[in-house]
Amino acid sequence: MVVAPFAVQARPSGLLAQQTQTQPKRDRANRLNLTDAQKQQMQAIREQTRTAIVNEVLTAEQRNQYNATAQSGNKKGAMRSLNLTEAQRTEIRNRMRASRERIEREVLTQQQRDQLQQRRNQQGQRSSRQGA
């Protein structure tokens, strides 16, 4: 019998990974005390952005691959599975950033924007302490 050492990197299962990725967003939304109307507006903006990215940034082949994978309910995984060019990645990042800025500008109240900025500042301070 031969025993060979090996390393295992633990990764959460697909469902667990999705839950851990979306949980902070829910917590963030709860901490900002978003109204149902605000949540609906945010979802509409996100959906508009996603549709624009799929229709305007992806090639026809990528769009077909995305749609086939997304129909199974895994839109994030569908986007990750595409072989995107660096230019496409940059364009998607820019559109996502613009979408977040639009949400902050058009949906959030001034108080909510202030709370969000305060949390970002706190996260930045934690990150800089960890890197030191």
Coordinates of C-alpha atoms in Angstrom, one line a residue:
M1 CA 0.0 0.0 0.0
V2 CA 1.4 3.4 -1.0
V3 CA 0.4 6.4 1.0
A4 CA 0.8 9.8 -0.7
P5 CA 0.3 13.1 1.0
F6 CA -2.2 15.4 -0.5
A7 CA -3.8 18.7 0.2
V8 CA -7.5 19.3 0.2
Q9 CA -8.9 22.8 -0.2
A10 CA -12.3 23.0 1.4
R11 CA -14.8 24.9 -0.7
P12 CA -18.5 25.4 0.1
S13 CA -21.0 23.6 -2.1
G14 CA -22.8 25.5 -4.8
L15 CA -25.8 26.3 -2.7
L16 CA -23.8 27.2 0.4
A17 CA -21.5 29.4 -1.7
Q18 CA -24.5 31.2 -3.1
Q19 CA -26.0 31.7 0.4
T20 CA -22.7 33.1 1.8
Q21 CA -22.4 35.5 -1.2
T22 CA -25.9 36.8 -1.0
Q23 CA -26.3 36.9 2.8
P24 CA -24.1 40.0 3.2
K25 CA -26.3 41.8 0.6
R26 CA -29.4 41.0 2.6
D27 CA -27.8 42.1 5.8
R28 CA -26.7 45.3 4.1
A29 CA -30.3 45.9 2.8
N30 CA -31.7 45.3 6.3
R31 CA -29.3 47.6 8.0
L32 CA -30.2 50.4 5.5
N33 CA -33.9 49.9 6.3
L34 CA -34.9 49.7 2.7
T35 CA -38.6 50.0 1.8
D36 CA -40.2 47.4 -0.4
A37 CA -40.4 50.0 -3.1
Q38 CA -36.7 50.7 -2.9
K39 CA -35.9 47.0 -3.1
Q40 CA -38.1 46.7 -6.2
Q41 CA -36.4 49.7 -7.8
M42 CA -33.0 48.2 -7.0
Q43 CA -34.0 44.9 -8.5
A44 CA -35.3 46.6 -11.7
I45 CA -32.0 48.5 -12.1
R46 CA -30.0 45.4 -11.6
E47 CA -32.1 43.5 -14.1
Q48 CA -31.8 46.3 -16.7
T49 CA -28.0 46.2 -16.2
R50 CA -27.8 42.4 -16.6
T51 CA -30.0 42.5 -19.8
A52 CA -27.8 45.3 -21.3
I53 CA -24.6 43.4 -20.5
V54 CA -25.9 40.2 -22.0
N55 CA -27.3 41.9 -25.1
E56 CA -24.5 44.5 -25.7
V57 CA -21.3 43.1 -24.3
L58 CA -21.5 39.4 -24.9
T59 CA -21.0 37.8 -28.3
A60 CA -23.8 35.7 -29.8
E61 CA -22.1 32.5 -28.8
Q62 CA -21.5 33.7 -25.3
R63 CA -25.1 34.9 -25.1
N64 CA -26.4 31.5 -26.1
Q65 CA -24.1 29.8 -23.5
Y66 CA -25.2 32.3 -20.8
N67 CA -28.9 31.8 -21.5
A68 CA -28.6 28.0 -21.5
T69 CA -26.8 28.1 -18.1
A70 CA -29.0 30.9 -16.6
Q71 CA -32.2 28.9 -17.3
S72 CA -31.1 26.5 -14.7
G73 CA -31.3 29.4 -12.2
N74 CA -27.6 30.1 -11.8
K75 CA -27.1 33.5 -13.4
K76 CA -23.9 34.3 -11.6
G77 CA -22.4 30.9 -12.5
A78 CA -23.5 31.4 -16.0
M79 CA -21.5 34.7 -16.3
R80 CA -18.5 33.1 -14.6
S81 CA -18.5 30.2 -17.0
L82 CA -18.0 32.4 -20.1
N83 CA -14.6 32.9 -21.6
L84 CA -14.6 36.7 -21.4
T85 CA -12.0 38.9 -22.9
E86 CA -10.2 41.5 -20.7
A87 CA -12.1 44.2 -22.6
Q88 CA -15.5 42.5 -21.8
R89 CA -14.5 42.1 -18.1
T90 CA -13.6 45.8 -18.0
E91 CA -16.9 46.8 -19.7
I92 CA -18.9 44.6 -17.3
R93 CA -17.1 46.0 -14.3
N94 CA -17.8 49.6 -15.5
R95 CA -21.5 48.9 -16.1
M96 CA -21.9 47.2 -12.7
R97 CA -20.2 50.2 -11.0
A98 CA -22.5 52.6 -12.9
S99 CA -25.5 50.5 -11.8
R100 CA -24.4 50.7 -8.1
E101 CA -23.9 54.5 -8.5
R102 CA -27.4 54.8 -10.1
I103 CA -29.0 52.9 -7.3
E104 CA -27.3 55.1 -4.7
R105 CA -28.2 58.3 -6.5
E106 CA -31.8 57.4 -7.6
V107 CA -33.0 55.0 -4.9
L108 CA -31.3 55.6 -1.6
T109 CA -32.2 58.5 0.7
Q110 CA -29.4 60.9 1.8
Q111 CA -29.4 59.2 5.2
Q112 CA -29.0 55.7 3.6
R113 CA -26.2 57.0 1.4
D114 CA -24.5 58.4 4.5
Q115 CA -24.9 55.0 6.3
L116 CA -23.5 53.2 3.3
Q117 CA -20.5 55.5 3.1
Q118 CA -19.9 55.1 6.8
R119 CA -19.8 51.3 6.5
R120 CA -17.5 51.5 3.5
N121 CA -15.1 53.7 5.5
Q122 CA -15.2 51.2 8.4
Q123 CA -14.5 48.3 6.0
G124 CA -11.6 50.2 4.5
Q125 CA -10.1 50.8 7.9
R126 CA -10.4 47.1 8.7
S127 CA -8.8 46.2 5.4
S128 CA -5.9 48.5 6.0
R129 CA -5.3 47.2 9.6
Q130 CA -5.3 43.6 8.3
G131 CA -2.7 44.5 5.6
A132 CA -0.4 46.2 8.1

